[in-house]
mmCIF file of C-alpha atoms and ligand atoms in Angstrom:
data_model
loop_
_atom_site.group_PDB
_atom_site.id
_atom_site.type_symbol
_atom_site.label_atom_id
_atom_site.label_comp_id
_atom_site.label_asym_id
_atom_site.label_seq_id
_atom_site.Cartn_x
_atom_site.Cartn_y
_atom_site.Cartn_z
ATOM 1 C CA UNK A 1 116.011 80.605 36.836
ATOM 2 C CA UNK A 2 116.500 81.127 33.121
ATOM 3 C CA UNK A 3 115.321 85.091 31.344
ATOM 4 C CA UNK A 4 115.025 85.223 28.170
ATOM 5 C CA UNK A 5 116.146 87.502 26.201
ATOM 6 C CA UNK A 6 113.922 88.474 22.544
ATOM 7 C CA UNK A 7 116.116 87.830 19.650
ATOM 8 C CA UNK A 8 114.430 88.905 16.452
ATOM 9 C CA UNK A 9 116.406 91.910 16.063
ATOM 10 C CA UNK A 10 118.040 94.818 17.713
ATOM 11 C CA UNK A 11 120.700 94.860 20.911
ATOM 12 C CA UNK A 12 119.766 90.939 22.052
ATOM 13 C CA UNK A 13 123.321 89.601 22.676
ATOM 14 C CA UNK A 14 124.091 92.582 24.714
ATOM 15 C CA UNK A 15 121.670 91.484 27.125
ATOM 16 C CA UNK A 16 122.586 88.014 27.099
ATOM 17 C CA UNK A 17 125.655 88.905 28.121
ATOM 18 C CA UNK A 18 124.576 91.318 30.707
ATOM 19 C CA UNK A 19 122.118 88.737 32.323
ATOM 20 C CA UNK A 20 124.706 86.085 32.061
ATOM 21 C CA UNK A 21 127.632 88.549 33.891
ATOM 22 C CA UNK A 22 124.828 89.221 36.639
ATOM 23 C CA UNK A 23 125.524 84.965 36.954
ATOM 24 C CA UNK A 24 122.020 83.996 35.492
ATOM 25 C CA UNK A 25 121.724 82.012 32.174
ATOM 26 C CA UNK A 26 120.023 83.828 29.089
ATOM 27 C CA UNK A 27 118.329 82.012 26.486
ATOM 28 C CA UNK A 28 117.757 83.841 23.100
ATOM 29 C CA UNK A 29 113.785 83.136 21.939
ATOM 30 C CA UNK A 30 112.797 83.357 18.376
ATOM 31 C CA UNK A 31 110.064 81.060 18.653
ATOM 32 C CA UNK A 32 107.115 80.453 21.279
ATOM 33 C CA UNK A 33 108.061 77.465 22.656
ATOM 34 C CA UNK A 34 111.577 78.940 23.778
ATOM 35 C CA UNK A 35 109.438 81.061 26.329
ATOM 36 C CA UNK A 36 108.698 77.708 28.398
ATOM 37 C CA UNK A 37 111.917 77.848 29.160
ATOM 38 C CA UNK A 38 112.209 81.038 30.989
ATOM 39 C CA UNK A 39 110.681 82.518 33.990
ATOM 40 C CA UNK A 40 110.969 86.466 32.814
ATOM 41 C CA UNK A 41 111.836 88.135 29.302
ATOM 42 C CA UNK A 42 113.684 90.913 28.079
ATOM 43 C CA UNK A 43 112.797 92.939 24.767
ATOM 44 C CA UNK A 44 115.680 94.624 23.023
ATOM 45 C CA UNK A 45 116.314 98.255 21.516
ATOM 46 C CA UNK A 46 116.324 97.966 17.757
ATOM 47 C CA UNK A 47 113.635 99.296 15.557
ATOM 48 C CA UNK A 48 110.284 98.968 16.659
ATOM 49 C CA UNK A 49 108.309 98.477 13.538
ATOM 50 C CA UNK A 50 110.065 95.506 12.920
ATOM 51 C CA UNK A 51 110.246 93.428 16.472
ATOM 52 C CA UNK A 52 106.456 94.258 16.660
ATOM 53 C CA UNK A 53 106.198 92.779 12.743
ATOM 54 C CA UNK A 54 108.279 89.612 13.296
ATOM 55 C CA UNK A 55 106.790 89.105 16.936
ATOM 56 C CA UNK A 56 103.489 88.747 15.585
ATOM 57 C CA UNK A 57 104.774 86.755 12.317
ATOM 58 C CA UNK A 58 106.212 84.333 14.534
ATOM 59 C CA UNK A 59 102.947 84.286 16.843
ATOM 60 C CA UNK A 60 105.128 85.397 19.540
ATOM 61 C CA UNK A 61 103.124 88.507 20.146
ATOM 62 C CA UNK A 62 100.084 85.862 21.575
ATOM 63 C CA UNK A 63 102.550 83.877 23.707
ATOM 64 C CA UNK A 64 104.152 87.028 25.574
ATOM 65 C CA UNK A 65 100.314 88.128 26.094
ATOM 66 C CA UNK A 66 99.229 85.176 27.595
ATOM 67 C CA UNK A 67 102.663 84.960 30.103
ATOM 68 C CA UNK A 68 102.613 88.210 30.797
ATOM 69 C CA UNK A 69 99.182 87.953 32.160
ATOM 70 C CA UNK A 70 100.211 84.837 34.501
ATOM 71 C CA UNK A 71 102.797 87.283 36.103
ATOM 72 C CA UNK A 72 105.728 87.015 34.234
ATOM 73 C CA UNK A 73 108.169 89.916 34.495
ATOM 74 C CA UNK A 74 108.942 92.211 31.439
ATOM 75 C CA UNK A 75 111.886 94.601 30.666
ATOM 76 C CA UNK A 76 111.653 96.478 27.817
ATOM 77 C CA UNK A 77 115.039 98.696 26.671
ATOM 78 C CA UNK A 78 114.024 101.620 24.052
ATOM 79 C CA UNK A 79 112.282 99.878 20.924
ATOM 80 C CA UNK A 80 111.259 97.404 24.071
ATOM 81 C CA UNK A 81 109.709 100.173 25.568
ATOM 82 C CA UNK A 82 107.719 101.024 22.841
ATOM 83 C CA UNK A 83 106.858 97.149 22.459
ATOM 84 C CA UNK A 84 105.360 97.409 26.089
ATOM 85 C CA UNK A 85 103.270 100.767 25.748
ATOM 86 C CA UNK A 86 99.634 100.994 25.505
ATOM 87 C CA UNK A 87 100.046 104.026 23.130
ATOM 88 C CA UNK A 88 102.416 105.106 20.778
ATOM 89 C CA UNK A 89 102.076 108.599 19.535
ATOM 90 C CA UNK A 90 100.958 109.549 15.906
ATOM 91 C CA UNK A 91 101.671 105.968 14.882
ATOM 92 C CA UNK A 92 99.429 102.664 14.456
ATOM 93 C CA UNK A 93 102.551 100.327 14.755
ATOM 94 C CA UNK A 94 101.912 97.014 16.952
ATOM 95 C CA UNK A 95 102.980 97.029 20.583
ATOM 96 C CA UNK A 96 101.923 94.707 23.228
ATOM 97 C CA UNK A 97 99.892 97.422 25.139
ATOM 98 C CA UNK A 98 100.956 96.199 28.662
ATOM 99 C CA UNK A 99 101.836 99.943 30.471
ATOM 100 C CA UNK A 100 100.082 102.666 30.812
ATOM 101 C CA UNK A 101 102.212 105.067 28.961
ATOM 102 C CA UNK A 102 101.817 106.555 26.287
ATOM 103 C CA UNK A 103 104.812 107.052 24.191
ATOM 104 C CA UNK A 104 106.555 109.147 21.576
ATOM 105 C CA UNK A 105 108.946 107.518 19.600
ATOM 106 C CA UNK A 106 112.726 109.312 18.266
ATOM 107 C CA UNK A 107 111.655 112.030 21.055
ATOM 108 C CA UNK A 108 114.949 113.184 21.331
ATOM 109 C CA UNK A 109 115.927 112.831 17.870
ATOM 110 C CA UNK A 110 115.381 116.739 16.734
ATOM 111 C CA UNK A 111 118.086 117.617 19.839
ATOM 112 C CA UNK A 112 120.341 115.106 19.470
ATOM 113 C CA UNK A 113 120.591 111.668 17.789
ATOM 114 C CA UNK A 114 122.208 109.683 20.315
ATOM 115 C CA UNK A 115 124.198 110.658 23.932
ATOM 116 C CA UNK A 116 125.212 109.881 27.584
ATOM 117 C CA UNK A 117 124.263 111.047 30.794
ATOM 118 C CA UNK A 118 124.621 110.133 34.399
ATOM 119 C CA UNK A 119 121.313 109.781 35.480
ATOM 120 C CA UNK A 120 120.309 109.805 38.744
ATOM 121 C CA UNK A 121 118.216 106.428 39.362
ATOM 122 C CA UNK A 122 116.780 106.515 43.280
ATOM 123 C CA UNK A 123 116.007 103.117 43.153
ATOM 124 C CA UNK A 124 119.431 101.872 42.248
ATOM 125 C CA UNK A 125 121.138 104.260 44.972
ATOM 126 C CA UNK A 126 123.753 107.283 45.171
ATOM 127 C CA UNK A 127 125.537 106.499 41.903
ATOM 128 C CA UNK A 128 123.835 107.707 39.177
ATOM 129 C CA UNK A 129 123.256 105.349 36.248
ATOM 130 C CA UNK A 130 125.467 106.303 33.039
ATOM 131 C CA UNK A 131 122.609 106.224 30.279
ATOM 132 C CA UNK A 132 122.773 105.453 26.486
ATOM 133 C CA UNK A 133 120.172 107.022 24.944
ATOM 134 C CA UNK A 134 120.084 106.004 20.844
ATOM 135 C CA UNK A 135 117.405 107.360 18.899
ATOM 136 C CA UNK A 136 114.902 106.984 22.020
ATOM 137 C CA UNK A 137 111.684 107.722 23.025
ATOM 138 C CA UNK A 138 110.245 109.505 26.073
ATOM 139 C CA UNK A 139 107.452 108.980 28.009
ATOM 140 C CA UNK A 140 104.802 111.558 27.078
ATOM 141 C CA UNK A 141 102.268 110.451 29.755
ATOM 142 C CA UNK A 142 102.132 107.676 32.440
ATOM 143 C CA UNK A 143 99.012 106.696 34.200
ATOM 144 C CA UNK A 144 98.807 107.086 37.803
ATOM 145 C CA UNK A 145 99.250 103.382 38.650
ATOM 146 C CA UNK A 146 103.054 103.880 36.754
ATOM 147 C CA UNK A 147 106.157 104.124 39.224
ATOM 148 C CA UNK A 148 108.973 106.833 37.750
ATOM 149 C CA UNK A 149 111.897 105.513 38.643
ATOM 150 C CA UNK A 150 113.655 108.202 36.616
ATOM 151 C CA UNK A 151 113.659 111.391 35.020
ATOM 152 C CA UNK A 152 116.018 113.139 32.032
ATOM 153 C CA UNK A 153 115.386 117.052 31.518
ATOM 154 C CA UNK A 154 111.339 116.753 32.697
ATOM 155 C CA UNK A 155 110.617 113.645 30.314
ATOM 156 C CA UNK A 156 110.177 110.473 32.276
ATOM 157 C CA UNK A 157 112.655 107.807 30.628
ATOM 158 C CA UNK A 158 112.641 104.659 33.056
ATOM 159 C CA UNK A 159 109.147 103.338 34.490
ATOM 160 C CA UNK A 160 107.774 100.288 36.393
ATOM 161 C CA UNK A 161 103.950 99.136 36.507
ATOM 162 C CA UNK A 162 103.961 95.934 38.185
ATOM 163 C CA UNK A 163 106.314 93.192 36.769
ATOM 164 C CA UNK A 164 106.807 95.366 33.616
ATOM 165 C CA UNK A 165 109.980 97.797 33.661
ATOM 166 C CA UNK A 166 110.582 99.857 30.649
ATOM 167 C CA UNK A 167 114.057 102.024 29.650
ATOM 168 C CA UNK A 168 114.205 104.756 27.101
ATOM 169 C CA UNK A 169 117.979 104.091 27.471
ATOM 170 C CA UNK A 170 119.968 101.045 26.871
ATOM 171 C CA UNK A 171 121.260 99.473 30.157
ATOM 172 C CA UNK A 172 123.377 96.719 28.372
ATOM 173 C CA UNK A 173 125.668 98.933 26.868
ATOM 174 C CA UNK A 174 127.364 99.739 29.727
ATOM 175 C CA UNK A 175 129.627 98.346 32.399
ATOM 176 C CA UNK A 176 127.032 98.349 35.022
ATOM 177 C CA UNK A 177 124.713 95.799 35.412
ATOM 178 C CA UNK A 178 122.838 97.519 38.225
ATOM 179 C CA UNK A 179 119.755 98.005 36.814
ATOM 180 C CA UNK A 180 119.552 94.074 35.230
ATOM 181 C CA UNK A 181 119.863 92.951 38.806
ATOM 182 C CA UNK A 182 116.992 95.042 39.463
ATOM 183 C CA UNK A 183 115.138 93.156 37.197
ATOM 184 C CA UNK A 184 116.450 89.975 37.988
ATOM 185 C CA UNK A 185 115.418 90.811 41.514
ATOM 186 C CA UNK A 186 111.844 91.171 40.350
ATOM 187 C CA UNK A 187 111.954 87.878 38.799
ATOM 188 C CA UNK A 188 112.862 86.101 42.036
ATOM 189 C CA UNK A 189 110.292 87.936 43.471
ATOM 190 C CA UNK A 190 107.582 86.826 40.872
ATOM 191 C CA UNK A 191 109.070 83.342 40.906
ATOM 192 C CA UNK A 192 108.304 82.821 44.788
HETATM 193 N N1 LIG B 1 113.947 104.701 17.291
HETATM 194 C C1 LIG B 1 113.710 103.309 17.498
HETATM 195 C C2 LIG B 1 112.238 102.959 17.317
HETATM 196 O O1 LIG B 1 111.427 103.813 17.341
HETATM 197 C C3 LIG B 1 114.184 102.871 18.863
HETATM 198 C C4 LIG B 1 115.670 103.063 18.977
HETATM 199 C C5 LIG B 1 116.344 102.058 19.835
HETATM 200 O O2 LIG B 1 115.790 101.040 20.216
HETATM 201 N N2 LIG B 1 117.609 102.327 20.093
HETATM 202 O O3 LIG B 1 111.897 101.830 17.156
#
């Protein structure tokens, strides 16, 4: 099993190295024909406006489309997020429209720029998830058939519709690698 890991710009090598420490190889695409390779796909934080400009200059934008709809798993971190929501708020930006959300980008941006918090995460168990949060977005609304899988003062900041899972926060930049094995786990499960 090989993920690969979107490497136009943004946080990519961070997740390579996060897939690869959860003992999986990571393959860096920048072209369509890398995603052959790989049986899920992970879309970076960075800026937004620019993944969603050199995704479609590259004609990746038509190749994630047509895997995603033949089941492959998506994780989207932050600008990922955005990548991976039907709507984006006050903005006509490309994104691949897969979730039901409906998104507001910098939400957090008139509080504070960037911080940390121990989030609790259900899914992952007892010990709350320590979460990077860098210029992020929330979740304004999710449809019904979107999973919270966790909440930061009200705003919903980590979702799952099917085999798409979506972070306002960035899970590579910390020790844990909890919530990549989560992901990894839906993989397998897509894979079988
Ligand atoms: N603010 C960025 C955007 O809207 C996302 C920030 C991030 O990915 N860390 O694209």
């Amino acid at each position: 099993m090989k993920i690969g890991v979107l490497a136009l710009q943004g946080a990519f090598r961070e997740h390579r190295l996060m897939i690869e420490s959860c003992g999986t190889e990571a393959v860096e695409v920048r072209k369509p024909a890398s995603l052959d390779q790989v049986q899920g796909l992970i879309i970076p934080g960075g800026e937004s406006t620019t993944i969603g400009k050199l995704m479609c200059d590259f004609g990746l934008d038509q190749a994630i489309l047509q895997r995603a709809e033949a089941g492959m798993p998506i994780f989207g971190t932050c600008a990922g997020l955005i990548m991976l929501a039907k709507t984006v708020r006050g903005s006509n930006q490309f994104s691949l429209g897969l979730m039901d959300i409906e998104v507001e980008r910098n939400a957090f941006g008139r509080q504070v720029d960037s911080f940390e918090f121990d989030l609790p995460v259900p899914v992952l168990g007892y010990k709350p998830f320590r979460a990077v949060f860098i210029r992020a977005p929330w979740i304004e609304k999710a449809a019904p058939n979107v999973g919270i899988l966790a909440q930061y003062n009200e705003k919903i900041v980590f979702v799952r519709q099917g085999n798409f899972l979506a972070s306002s926060f960035h899970p590579e930049l910390t020790g844990d690698n909890r919530i990549h094995r989560y992901f990894l786990n839906m993989v397998k499960e897509a894979v079988n």
